[in-house]
Amino acid sequence: MKRDVRILLLGDAQVGKTSLIMALVGEEFPEEVPPRAEEITIPADVTPEKVPTHIVDYSESEQTEDELQEEISKANVVCVVYDVTKEATIEKIRSKWIPMVNGGAEKGARIPIILVGNKSDLQMGSSMDVILPIMNQFSEIETCVECSAKNLKNISELFYYAQKAVLHPTAPLYDPEEKQLKPACARALTRIFNLSDQDNNQILSDDELNYFQKSCFGNPLAPQALEDVKMVVWKNTTDGVQDNGLTLNGFLFLNTLFIQRGRHETTWTILRRFGYDDELELTDDYLHPQFRLPPGCSTELNHLGYQFLQRLFEKHDKDQDGALSPAELQNFFSVFPCMPWGPELYNTVCTTDKGLLSLHGFLCQWTLMAYLDVRHCLACLGYLGYPILSEQDSQTQALTVTREKRIDLEKGQTQRNVFLCKVLGARGAGKSAFLQAFLGRSLVAQRENPGEPSLYAVNTVQVNGQEKYLILFEVGTDATFLKPSDTACDVACFIYDLSEPRSFSYCASIYKQHYMDSQIPCVFVASKTDLPEASHQPGLSPAEFCYKHCLPPPFLFSCHGQGPPSTAVYTKLATAATFPHLNAVELGAVSFWLRVALGAAVTALVGFTLYRVLGKNK
């Protein structure tokens, strides 16, 4: 909505433009009228819409043509004043003033016009019979007000209608020639209907209508008023009321009726409550409310966000099979301008046995969005009507900003529930298969249903009895590590092909260049353990390399079996991310190497004892 309103009064000399302005300000008819009134500003607190209003007079004798055109260009609305007793001033509306204001302007860009019939105290009848054809000819004319500066009749109403024409314009909503809602308005109201239809049965019940009414106007409708509304719709439409509820067509008809009866503010109140601006686009303030994300922090959905999304999932799961089919998902996103998720979705999260999106997978995808792109997540929650349906100030209340990671390391504990793991490795090491295995898919299953590849996989794992979300991100071999964010993550997973010696060399090189001196926990994973191990190149073996750099020993992994792959390695990654302040020794690596060392010592001792026994026997 506009922050202020600028009203320009035009018309022939002696029609009373200046008198109208002075009568409004002084609340009495002026005895002496100057050729032109100075611009006045009415403060916001004394206007009905609480918006500052500037009123500008025009005098043909005191202003040039250029000055007039400049004033027209600055005006939000023009009041064309005529004398109800002089038909010549009425004819000038059509022949001079409207062409001067909107001549050449395209239909949607025309300045709204209020026709003002002054000096009604001098005429018994009305000028409306002459004015109506002009109103029908020019769609930019909002209304006509007959008034009198002499006896103050309709003076305040005149300026109220002028202000209303700016703050609640007809042009974006309604086409008077076609006598129907404009497409953009119909689309916006359809979205609002779909959001308000909380049980997704294409009908607004009494409870849903009252929730909608309270959200937009502060109070529910009285039972009789509710019945009266439905009766009006029922009498004027064939399908506006079904099962004692309001259909989409009924909802659109009702708003059309408001506009036709001059109650544009009702429809605008609805539209603005649901985030729309004067161009019927969702405002940036609505989609992207102020949200601060300090460095070193991350964003997660909180319980309010998950509860809201679960309710919407259940609303759109029409067949109640615990999953969203492609059609149900399309319906879910019908309130969006476009589909925000692509076909790679089904290789990013877990699906049902039939390949459908389960509630678990659905919440995982939202978790991924909240973590990776909080701005996009806020917009998506806005499209879903989170502030209205959750009765919250904005969708920021569905999110939590985590504590800075530096503080987590200092305190030795973290409150985070979502962790990012970057999966690095040479080409052919099995990174993609590793991501898909996290979703419970064996190599056989992956080959049978490859689908659209995804660089992400997200699922939940248990860490010390608590559920954590782990996001795996496959880093390409062509990735550059030019800035800290290129390496940043909660845990790094270096995966190498056990059957290819050079595969480990690649991981070792990346680790030494970019991760060795960081505080990021690192885990090496030997993939394809179902294949014969190749003899490694000269230098340290993977186990020796990990020991030298105080890392856990390489974790052996394969997803070649028929059943779902083991989840142990993912639990290990999530545990390392959850306890980043603990080094490999504290996480249990020392016990492994201690066992190896003790085993070697025992072997040596036994060997030496046997040597001595054999020596004595000789």
Coordinates of C-alpha atoms in Angstrom, one line a residue:
M1 CA 0.0 0.0 0.0
K2 CA 1.2 3.5 -0.8
R3 CA 2.8 5.5 2.0
D4 CA 1.1 8.7 1.0
V5 CA -1.6 10.0 -1.4
R6 CA -1.3 13.0 -3.7
I7 CA -4.6 14.4 -5.0
L8 CA -4.8 16.9 -7.8
L9 CA -7.9 19.0 -8.5
L10 CA -8.6 19.9 -12.1
G11 CA -11.5 21.6 -13.9
D12 CA -12.6 24.8 -15.6
A13 CA -12.3 28.2 -13.9
Q14 CA -15.1 29.1 -11.4
V15 CA -16.2 25.4 -10.9
G16 CA -15.2 25.7 -7.2
K17 CA -11.9 23.7 -6.9
T18 CA -10.3 26.1 -4.5
S19 CA -13.5 26.5 -2.5
L20 CA -13.7 22.7 -2.0
I21 CA -10.2 22.6 -0.6
M22 CA -10.7 25.6 1.7
A23 CA -14.1 24.2 2.9
L24 CA -12.4 20.9 3.8
V25 CA -9.6 22.6 5.7
G26 CA -11.7 25.3 7.4
E27 CA -14.9 23.3 7.8
E28 CA -16.8 26.3 6.5
F29 CA -17.5 28.0 3.2
P30 CA -14.8 30.7 2.6
E31 CA -16.0 34.2 2.1
E32 CA -12.9 35.1 0.2
V33 CA -11.4 32.7 -2.3
P34 CA -7.9 33.1 -3.7
P35 CA -7.1 32.3 -7.3
R36 CA -5.4 29.1 -6.2
A37 CA -4.9 27.4 -2.8
E38 CA -1.5 26.4 -1.6
E39 CA -0.7 22.7 -1.4
I40 CA -1.9 21.3 1.9
T41 CA -1.0 18.1 3.7
I42 CA -3.4 16.3 5.9
P43 CA -1.6 14.3 8.6
A44 CA -2.0 10.5 8.7
D45 CA -3.7 10.5 12.1
V46 CA -6.7 12.5 10.8
T47 CA -7.3 10.5 7.6
P48 CA -9.5 7.4 7.5
E49 CA -6.8 5.2 6.1
K50 CA -4.0 6.6 8.3
V51 CA -2.0 7.8 5.4
P52 CA -0.6 11.4 4.8
T53 CA -2.6 13.1 2.1
H54 CA -1.4 16.0 -0.1
I55 CA -4.1 18.1 -1.9
V56 CA -3.0 20.2 -4.8
D57 CA -5.0 22.9 -6.5
Y58 CA -4.8 24.0 -10.1
S59 CA -5.3 27.5 -11.7
E60 CA -5.2 27.9 -15.4
S61 CA -4.4 31.7 -14.9
E62 CA -1.5 31.0 -12.6
Q63 CA 0.1 27.9 -14.0
T64 CA 1.7 27.1 -17.4
E65 CA 0.9 24.0 -19.5
D66 CA 4.3 22.5 -18.5
E67 CA 3.6 23.1 -14.8
L68 CA 0.2 21.4 -15.2
Q69 CA 1.8 18.3 -16.9
E70 CA 4.3 18.0 -14.1
E71 CA 1.6 18.1 -11.4
I72 CA -0.4 15.4 -13.3
S73 CA 2.7 13.2 -13.5
K74 CA 3.1 13.5 -9.7
A75 CA -0.5 12.9 -8.8
N76 CA -1.8 9.5 -7.6
V77 CA -5.4 10.5 -8.3
V78 CA -7.1 13.4 -10.1
C79 CA -10.4 14.9 -9.1
V80 CA -12.0 16.5 -12.2
V81 CA -14.4 19.1 -10.8
Y82 CA -17.4 20.3 -12.8
D83 CA -20.3 22.7 -12.1
V84 CA -23.6 20.7 -11.9
T85 CA -25.5 23.8 -13.2
K86 CA -23.3 24.2 -16.4
E87 CA -23.4 21.5 -19.0
A88 CA -20.3 23.0 -20.7
T89 CA -18.1 22.1 -17.8
I90 CA -19.5 18.5 -17.9
E91 CA -18.7 18.3 -21.6
K92 CA -15.1 19.4 -20.9
I93 CA -14.6 16.2 -18.8
R94 CA -14.8 14.1 -22.0
S95 CA -13.2 16.5 -24.4
K96 CA -10.4 18.1 -22.4
W97 CA -9.6 16.9 -18.9
I98 CA -9.6 13.1 -19.2
P99 CA -7.5 13.2 -22.4
M100 CA -5.1 15.6 -20.8
V101 CA -4.7 13.3 -17.8
N102 CA -4.5 9.9 -19.4
G103 CA -4.2 10.6 -23.2
G104 CA -1.9 8.0 -24.7
A105 CA -1.5 6.0 -21.4
E106 CA -2.1 2.3 -21.6
K107 CA -5.1 0.8 -19.9
G108 CA -3.3 -0.5 -16.8
A109 CA -1.2 2.6 -16.3
R110 CA -3.9 5.3 -16.3
I111 CA -4.3 7.6 -13.3
P112 CA -7.6 7.0 -11.4
I113 CA -10.1 9.8 -11.7
I114 CA -12.9 11.0 -9.4
L115 CA -15.6 13.1 -11.0
V116 CA -16.7 15.9 -8.6
G117 CA -20.1 17.7 -9.3
N118 CA -19.8 20.9 -7.2
K119 CA -22.6 23.5 -6.4
S120 CA -25.2 20.8 -5.8
D121 CA -26.9 23.4 -3.5
L122 CA -27.9 25.4 -6.7
Q123 CA -29.7 22.5 -8.4
M124 CA -32.7 20.5 -7.3
G125 CA -32.0 17.4 -9.4
S126 CA -28.9 15.3 -10.1
S127 CA -26.4 15.4 -12.9
M128 CA -25.9 11.6 -12.8
D129 CA -28.0 11.0 -15.9
V130 CA -25.5 13.0 -17.9
I131 CA -22.4 11.7 -16.1
L132 CA -23.2 7.9 -16.4
P133 CA -22.4 7.7 -20.1
I134 CA -19.0 9.4 -19.5
M135 CA -18.3 6.9 -16.6
N136 CA -19.1 4.0 -18.9
Q137 CA -16.8 5.4 -21.6
F138 CA -13.7 5.9 -19.4
S139 CA -12.8 2.9 -17.2
E140 CA -10.3 4.9 -15.2
I141 CA -13.2 6.8 -13.6
E142 CA -13.6 5.3 -10.1
T143 CA -16.8 7.1 -9.0
C144 CA -18.7 10.4 -9.1
V145 CA -19.5 12.5 -6.0
E146 CA -22.0 15.4 -6.0
C147 CA -21.1 17.9 -3.4
S148 CA -21.4 21.5 -2.3
A149 CA -18.6 23.7 -0.9
K150 CA -21.3 26.2 0.2
N151 CA -23.2 23.9 2.6
L152 CA -20.2 21.4 3.1
K153 CA -22.2 18.5 1.6
N154 CA -20.1 15.4 0.8
I155 CA -16.8 17.4 1.2
S156 CA -15.0 14.9 3.4
E157 CA -16.6 12.0 1.4
L158 CA -15.1 13.5 -1.8
F159 CA -11.5 13.3 -0.4
Y160 CA -12.2 9.9 1.2
Y161 CA -13.1 8.5 -2.2
A162 CA -10.1 10.1 -3.8
Q163 CA -7.8 8.6 -1.1
K164 CA -9.6 5.2 -1.5
A165 CA -9.0 5.3 -5.3
V166 CA -5.3 5.3 -4.6
L167 CA -5.1 3.0 -1.6
H168 CA -7.7 0.5 -2.9
P169 CA -7.5 0.9 -6.7
T170 CA -10.0 -0.9 -8.9
A171 CA -7.7 -1.2 -12.0
P172 CA -5.6 -4.2 -10.7
L173 CA -8.7 -6.1 -9.5
Y174 CA -11.5 -5.7 -12.0
D175 CA -12.2 -5.1 -15.7
P176 CA -15.3 -3.0 -15.9
E177 CA -15.7 -3.6 -19.6
E178 CA -15.7 -7.4 -19.2
K179 CA -17.4 -7.1 -15.8
Q180 CA -15.1 -9.7 -14.3
L181 CA -12.0 -10.1 -12.1
K182 CA -8.7 -9.6 -13.9
P183 CA -6.6 -12.7 -14.3
A184 CA -3.9 -11.7 -11.7
C185 CA -6.6 -10.9 -9.1
A186 CA -8.3 -14.3 -9.8
R187 CA -5.0 -16.1 -9.4
A188 CA -4.2 -14.4 -6.1
L189 CA -7.7 -15.1 -4.7
T190 CA -7.5 -18.7 -5.9
R191 CA -4.3 -19.1 -3.9
I192 CA -5.9 -17.5 -0.9
F193 CA -8.9 -19.9 -1.2
N194 CA -6.6 -23.0 -1.5
L195 CA -4.6 -21.9 1.6
S196 CA -7.8 -21.3 3.6
D197 CA -9.2 -24.7 2.5
Q198 CA -7.5 -26.5 5.4
D199 CA -9.0 -29.9 4.8
N200 CA -8.4 -29.7 1.0
N201 CA -11.9 -30.6 0.0
Q202 CA -12.3 -27.6 -2.3
I203 CA -15.0 -26.1 0.0
L204 CA -14.7 -23.6 2.7
S205 CA -16.7 -24.8 5.7
D206 CA -18.2 -22.5 8.3
D207 CA -15.1 -23.1 10.5
E208 CA -12.7 -22.4 7.7
L209 CA -14.7 -19.2 6.7
N210 CA -14.6 -17.9 10.2
Y211 CA -10.9 -18.6 10.5
F212 CA -10.4 -16.7 7.3
Q213 CA -12.6 -13.9 8.4
K214 CA -10.8 -13.6 11.7
S215 CA -7.4 -13.7 10.1
C216 CA -8.3 -10.9 7.7
F217 CA -10.7 -8.7 9.7
G218 CA -10.1 -9.5 13.3
N219 CA -13.5 -11.0 14.1
P220 CA -15.5 -14.1 13.0
L221 CA -18.9 -13.6 11.3
A222 CA -22.0 -14.0 13.3
P223 CA -23.9 -17.2 12.5
Q224 CA -26.7 -15.4 10.7
A225 CA -24.3 -13.2 8.8
L226 CA -22.5 -16.3 7.6
E227 CA -25.8 -17.8 6.4
D228 CA -26.7 -14.5 4.6
V229 CA -23.4 -14.5 2.7
K230 CA -23.9 -18.1 1.5
M231 CA -27.5 -17.2 0.5
V232 CA -26.4 -14.3 -1.6
V233 CA -23.8 -16.6 -3.4
W234 CA -26.4 -19.4 -3.8
K235 CA -28.9 -17.1 -5.4
N236 CA -26.5 -15.6 -7.9
T237 CA -24.4 -18.7 -8.9
T238 CA -25.0 -22.2 -10.0
D239 CA -22.1 -23.8 -8.1
G240 CA -21.0 -21.2 -5.5
V241 CA -22.3 -23.2 -2.6
Q242 CA -21.9 -27.0 -2.1
D243 CA -22.4 -29.1 1.0
N244 CA -23.3 -25.9 2.9
G245 CA -19.8 -24.5 2.1
L246 CA -18.3 -21.9 -0.2
T247 CA -16.7 -23.2 -3.4
L248 CA -13.9 -21.4 -5.2
N249 CA -16.4 -20.0 -7.7
G250 CA -18.5 -18.7 -4.8
F251 CA -15.4 -17.1 -3.2
L252 CA -14.5 -15.4 -6.5
F253 CA -18.1 -14.2 -7.0
L254 CA -18.2 -12.8 -3.5
N255 CA -15.1 -10.7 -4.2
T256 CA -16.5 -9.6 -7.5
L257 CA -19.6 -8.4 -5.8
F258 CA -17.6 -6.4 -3.2
I259 CA -15.8 -4.6 -6.0
Q260 CA -19.0 -4.0 -8.1
R261 CA -20.6 -2.4 -5.0
G262 CA -17.6 -0.1 -4.4
R263 CA -16.2 -2.1 -1.5
H264 CA -12.8 -2.5 -3.0
E265 CA -11.2 -2.2 0.4
T266 CA -12.7 -5.5 1.5
T267 CA -10.9 -7.4 -1.3
W268 CA -7.7 -5.4 -0.8
T269 CA -7.7 -6.2 3.0
I270 CA -7.8 -9.9 2.1
L271 CA -5.1 -9.6 -0.5
R272 CA -2.8 -7.5 1.7
R273 CA -3.3 -9.9 4.7
F274 CA -2.0 -12.7 2.5
G275 CA 1.1 -10.6 1.4
Y276 CA 0.1 -9.0 -1.9
D277 CA 1.1 -5.5 -3.1
D278 CA -0.7 -3.1 -5.4
E279 CA 0.6 -5.0 -8.5
L280 CA -0.8 -8.3 -7.0
E281 CA 2.7 -9.7 -6.4
L282 CA 3.7 -11.0 -3.0
T283 CA 5.8 -8.3 -1.4
D284 CA 9.5 -8.8 -0.6
D285 CA 8.8 -8.0 3.0
Y286 CA 6.3 -10.9 3.2
L287 CA 8.5 -13.5 1.3
H288 CA 11.8 -12.4 2.8
P289 CA 11.2 -11.0 6.3
Q290 CA 14.3 -9.6 8.1
F291 CA 16.4 -12.5 9.2
R292 CA 20.0 -12.3 10.5
L293 CA 22.4 -15.3 10.1
P294 CA 25.7 -14.5 11.8
P295 CA 28.9 -16.1 10.5
G296 CA 29.6 -19.6 11.8
C297 CA 25.9 -20.2 12.5
S298 CA 23.4 -22.4 10.6
T299 CA 19.6 -22.5 10.2
E300 CA 17.3 -25.3 11.1
L301 CA 13.6 -25.8 11.2
N302 CA 12.2 -25.9 14.7
H303 CA 9.3 -27.8 16.1
L304 CA 6.8 -25.1 14.9
G305 CA 8.1 -25.4 11.4
Y306 CA 8.0 -29.2 11.4
Q307 CA 4.5 -29.3 12.9
F308 CA 3.3 -26.9 10.2
L309 CA 4.8 -28.9 7.4
Q310 CA 3.5 -32.2 8.7
R311 CA 0.0 -30.7 8.9
L312 CA 0.2 -29.6 5.2
F313 CA 1.6 -33.0 4.2
E314 CA -1.4 -34.7 5.8
K315 CA -3.7 -32.2 4.2
H316 CA -2.5 -33.1 0.7
D317 CA -2.1 -36.9 1.3
K318 CA -5.6 -37.4 -0.1
D319 CA -5.5 -41.2 -0.2
Q320 CA -3.8 -41.3 3.3
D321 CA -1.2 -43.7 2.2
G322 CA 1.6 -41.8 4.1
A323 CA 3.1 -40.6 0.8
L324 CA 2.6 -37.8 -1.7
S325 CA 2.1 -39.0 -5.3
P326 CA 3.4 -36.7 -8.1
A327 CA -0.2 -35.4 -8.5
E328 CA -0.5 -34.8 -4.8
L329 CA 2.8 -33.0 -4.7
Q330 CA 1.7 -30.9 -7.7
N331 CA -1.4 -29.9 -5.7
F332 CA 0.8 -29.1 -2.7
F333 CA 2.7 -26.6 -4.8
S334 CA -0.3 -25.1 -6.5
V335 CA 0.1 -22.1 -4.3
F336 CA 3.6 -21.5 -5.6
P337 CA 4.5 -19.5 -8.8
C338 CA 6.5 -22.6 -10.0
M339 CA 7.6 -26.0 -8.8
P340 CA 10.5 -25.5 -6.4
W341 CA 11.7 -29.1 -6.5
G342 CA 12.9 -31.0 -9.5
P343 CA 13.0 -34.7 -10.4
E344 CA 16.4 -35.1 -8.5
L345 CA 14.2 -35.0 -5.3
Y346 CA 13.7 -38.7 -5.5
N347 CA 17.5 -39.3 -5.3
T348 CA 17.9 -36.8 -2.5
V349 CA 15.6 -38.2 0.1
C350 CA 14.1 -41.6 1.1
T351 CA 11.1 -42.7 -0.8
T352 CA 8.5 -45.5 -0.3
D353 CA 8.8 -48.9 -1.9
K354 CA 6.6 -47.5 -4.7
G355 CA 9.0 -44.6 -5.2
L356 CA 6.7 -42.0 -3.7
L357 CA 7.7 -39.1 -1.4
S358 CA 7.2 -40.3 2.2
L359 CA 6.6 -37.9 5.2
H360 CA 10.1 -38.6 6.4
G361 CA 11.6 -37.8 3.0
F362 CA 9.4 -34.7 2.7
L363 CA 10.7 -33.3 6.0
C364 CA 14.2 -34.2 5.1
Q365 CA 13.9 -32.1 1.9
W366 CA 12.7 -29.1 3.9
T367 CA 15.5 -29.6 6.4
L368 CA 18.0 -29.5 3.5
M369 CA 16.4 -26.3 2.1
A370 CA 16.4 -24.6 5.5
Y371 CA 20.1 -25.4 6.0
L372 CA 21.4 -24.6 2.5
D373 CA 19.3 -21.6 1.5
V374 CA 17.3 -20.0 4.3
R375 CA 16.1 -17.1 2.1
H376 CA 14.5 -19.6 -0.3
C377 CA 13.1 -21.5 2.6
L378 CA 11.5 -18.4 4.0
A379 CA 9.9 -17.6 0.6
C380 CA 8.5 -21.1 0.3
L381 CA 7.0 -21.0 3.8
G382 CA 5.5 -17.6 2.8
Y383 CA 3.9 -19.2 -0.3
L384 CA 2.4 -21.8 2.0
G385 CA 0.8 -19.0 4.1
Y386 CA 2.8 -19.8 7.3
P387 CA 2.2 -16.5 9.0
I388 CA -1.6 -16.7 8.6
L389 CA -2.1 -20.4 9.1
S390 CA 0.2 -20.5 12.1
E391 CA -0.9 -17.2 13.6
Q392 CA 2.7 -16.0 13.7
D393 CA 4.2 -12.6 12.8
S394 CA 6.4 -14.1 10.1
Q395 CA 7.8 -17.4 8.9
T396 CA 11.1 -16.6 10.7
Q397 CA 9.5 -18.2 13.7
A398 CA 9.6 -21.6 12.1
L399 CA 13.4 -21.4 12.1
T400 CA 16.1 -21.6 14.6
V401 CA 19.6 -20.0 14.3
T402 CA 22.2 -22.3 15.8
R403 CA 25.0 -21.2 18.1
E404 CA 28.3 -20.2 16.4
K405 CA 30.4 -23.3 15.8
R406 CA 33.4 -21.7 17.5
I407 CA 31.5 -21.6 20.8
D408 CA 30.4 -25.2 20.3
L409 CA 34.1 -26.1 20.1
E410 CA 35.0 -24.1 23.2
K411 CA 32.2 -25.5 25.2
G412 CA 32.7 -29.1 24.0
Q413 CA 29.0 -29.6 23.1
T414 CA 26.6 -28.6 20.3
Q415 CA 22.9 -28.0 20.2
R416 CA 22.7 -28.5 16.4
N417 CA 20.5 -31.2 14.9
V418 CA 21.5 -30.8 11.2
F419 CA 25.0 -31.5 10.0
L420 CA 26.7 -31.1 6.6
C421 CA 29.1 -33.8 5.4
K422 CA 31.2 -33.1 2.3
V423 CA 32.0 -36.3 0.4
L424 CA 35.3 -36.1 -1.4
G425 CA 37.1 -38.6 -3.7
A426 CA 38.5 -39.3 -7.1
R427 CA 36.3 -39.9 -10.1
G428 CA 35.0 -43.5 -9.9
A429 CA 35.6 -43.9 -6.2
G430 CA 31.9 -44.5 -5.5
K431 CA 30.7 -41.1 -4.1
S432 CA 27.3 -41.2 -5.8
A433 CA 26.7 -44.8 -4.7
F434 CA 27.7 -43.8 -1.2
L435 CA 25.1 -41.0 -1.2
Q436 CA 22.4 -43.4 -2.5
A437 CA 23.3 -46.1 0.0
F438 CA 22.6 -43.5 2.7
L439 CA 19.0 -43.5 1.4
G440 CA 18.9 -47.3 1.8
R441 CA 19.5 -48.2 -1.8
S442 CA 21.9 -51.0 -2.7
L443 CA 24.0 -50.8 -5.9
V444 CA 21.6 -53.2 -7.6
A445 CA 18.6 -51.0 -6.7
Q446 CA 20.5 -47.9 -7.9
R447 CA 21.2 -49.5 -11.3
E448 CA 17.6 -50.7 -11.7
N449 CA 16.1 -47.2 -11.0
P450 CA 18.9 -44.6 -11.7
G451 CA 16.6 -41.5 -11.8
E452 CA 17.8 -37.9 -12.0
P453 CA 21.2 -37.6 -10.3
S454 CA 21.5 -35.5 -7.1
L455 CA 24.6 -34.0 -5.5
Y456 CA 22.8 -34.2 -2.1
A457 CA 21.4 -37.0 0.1
V458 CA 19.7 -36.3 3.4
N459 CA 18.5 -38.7 6.0
T460 CA 18.4 -39.1 9.8
V461 CA 20.7 -41.1 12.0
Q462 CA 20.8 -41.9 15.7
V463 CA 23.7 -40.4 17.7
N464 CA 23.7 -41.5 21.4
G465 CA 19.9 -42.0 21.2
Q466 CA 19.1 -38.7 19.6
E467 CA 17.9 -38.2 16.0
K468 CA 20.1 -36.0 13.9
Y469 CA 19.8 -35.0 10.2
L470 CA 22.9 -35.7 8.1
I471 CA 23.3 -34.0 4.8
L472 CA 25.8 -35.6 2.3
F473 CA 27.1 -33.4 -0.4
E474 CA 29.1 -34.9 -3.3
V475 CA 32.1 -32.6 -4.1
G476 CA 33.1 -32.9 -7.8
T477 CA 36.7 -33.6 -8.8
D478 CA 36.8 -30.3 -10.6
A479 CA 36.0 -28.4 -7.4
T480 CA 38.3 -25.5 -6.4
F481 CA 39.1 -24.7 -2.8
L482 CA 39.8 -21.0 -3.2
K483 CA 37.9 -19.7 -0.1
P484 CA 37.1 -21.0 3.4
S485 CA 33.4 -21.7 2.4
D486 CA 34.6 -24.2 -0.2
T487 CA 35.9 -26.5 2.5
A488 CA 33.5 -25.6 5.3
C489 CA 31.3 -28.4 6.6
D490 CA 30.7 -30.3 9.9
V491 CA 32.5 -33.4 8.9
A492 CA 34.5 -34.4 5.8
C493 CA 34.3 -37.9 4.3
F494 CA 37.2 -39.0 2.1
I495 CA 36.1 -42.0 0.0
Y496 CA 38.6 -44.0 -2.0
D497 CA 38.3 -47.1 -4.1
L498 CA 40.1 -50.0 -2.4
S499 CA 40.8 -51.6 -5.7
E500 CA 42.4 -48.5 -7.2
P501 CA 45.7 -47.3 -5.6
R502 CA 45.6 -43.8 -7.1
S503 CA 42.2 -43.3 -5.6
F504 CA 43.6 -43.0 -2.1
S505 CA 46.4 -40.7 -3.3
Y506 CA 43.8 -38.2 -4.5
C507 CA 42.1 -38.2 -1.0
A508 CA 45.4 -37.9 0.8
S509 CA 46.4 -34.9 -1.4
I510 CA 43.1 -33.0 -0.8
Y511 CA 43.3 -33.8 2.9
K512 CA 46.8 -32.4 3.3
Q513 CA 46.2 -29.3 1.2
H514 CA 42.8 -28.2 2.7
Y515 CA 41.8 -30.1 5.8
M516 CA 44.9 -31.2 7.7
D517 CA 45.2 -27.9 9.7
S518 CA 41.4 -27.3 10.1
Q519 CA 39.2 -28.2 13.0
I520 CA 36.9 -30.2 10.7
P521 CA 36.6 -33.8 11.7
C522 CA 37.7 -36.1 8.9
V523 CA 36.8 -39.8 8.2
F524 CA 38.4 -42.0 5.5
V525 CA 36.2 -44.6 3.9
A526 CA 37.4 -47.5 1.8
S527 CA 34.7 -48.3 -0.8
K528 CA 34.1 -51.3 -3.0
T529 CA 35.4 -53.7 -0.3
D530 CA 33.7 -56.5 -2.2
L531 CA 36.4 -56.2 -4.8
P532 CA 40.0 -57.5 -4.4
E533 CA 42.3 -54.9 -2.7
A534 CA 45.0 -53.6 -5.0
S535 CA 48.6 -53.3 -3.9
H536 CA 49.2 -49.7 -2.9
Q537 CA 51.8 -47.5 -4.3
P538 CA 55.1 -46.8 -2.4
G539 CA 54.6 -44.7 0.7
L540 CA 52.2 -44.9 3.6
S541 CA 49.2 -47.3 3.4
P542 CA 45.8 -45.8 4.1
A543 CA 45.9 -47.2 7.7
E544 CA 49.4 -45.8 8.3
F545 CA 48.4 -42.4 6.8
C546 CA 45.4 -42.2 9.2
Y547 CA 47.5 -43.2 12.1
K548 CA 50.1 -40.6 11.3
H549 CA 47.5 -37.9 11.1
C550 CA 45.6 -39.0 14.3
L551 CA 42.6 -40.0 12.2
P552 CA 40.3 -43.0 12.8
P553 CA 41.3 -46.0 10.8
P554 CA 39.7 -46.3 7.3
F555 CA 36.1 -47.5 7.5
L556 CA 35.4 -50.4 5.1
F557 CA 32.2 -49.9 3.1
S558 CA 30.3 -51.7 0.3
C559 CA 26.8 -51.4 -1.0
H560 CA 27.1 -54.3 -3.4
G561 CA 24.8 -56.7 -1.4
Q562 CA 21.2 -57.4 -2.1
G563 CA 19.7 -55.8 1.1
P564 CA 19.9 -52.2 2.3
P565 CA 23.5 -51.1 3.0
S566 CA 24.9 -50.9 6.5
T567 CA 24.3 -47.5 8.2
A568 CA 27.3 -47.8 10.6
V569 CA 29.5 -45.5 8.5
Y570 CA 26.8 -42.7 8.5
T571 CA 26.4 -43.0 12.2
K572 CA 30.2 -42.6 12.5
L573 CA 30.1 -39.4 10.4
A574 CA 27.2 -37.9 12.3
T575 CA 28.9 -38.7 15.6
A576 CA 32.1 -37.0 14.4
A577 CA 30.1 -34.0 13.4
T578 CA 28.2 -34.0 16.8
F579 CA 31.4 -34.1 18.8
P580 CA 33.9 -32.0 16.7
H581 CA 35.8 -31.0 19.8
L582 CA 36.9 -34.6 20.3
N583 CA 39.9 -35.8 18.3
A584 CA 40.3 -39.2 16.8
V585 CA 42.0 -40.5 19.9
E586 CA 39.1 -39.6 22.1
L587 CA 36.6 -41.0 19.7
G588 CA 38.1 -44.4 20.0
A589 CA 40.9 -44.5 17.5
V590 CA 43.5 -44.9 20.2
S591 CA 41.9 -48.1 21.4
F592 CA 42.2 -49.5 17.9
W593 CA 45.8 -48.6 17.5
L594 CA 46.5 -49.7 21.1
R595 CA 45.1 -53.1 20.3
V596 CA 47.2 -53.3 17.1
A597 CA 50.3 -52.3 19.0
L598 CA 49.6 -54.8 21.9
G599 CA 48.9 -57.5 19.3
A600 CA 52.3 -56.9 17.7
A601 CA 54.1 -56.8 21.1
V602 CA 52.5 -60.1 22.2
T603 CA 53.4 -61.7 18.9
A604 CA 57.0 -60.5 19.2
L605 CA 57.2 -61.8 22.8
V606 CA 55.8 -65.2 21.9
G607 CA 58.2 -65.4 19.0
F608 CA 61.2 -64.6 21.2
T609 CA 60.1 -67.1 23.8
L610 CA 59.8 -69.8 21.2
Y611 CA 63.2 -68.9 19.9
R612 CA 64.7 -69.4 23.4
V613 CA 62.9 -72.7 24.0
L614 CA 64.0 -74.0 20.6
G615 CA 67.5 -72.8 21.3
K616 CA 67.7 -74.7 24.6
N617 CA 66.4 -77.9 23.0
K618 CA 69.3 -77.7 20.5

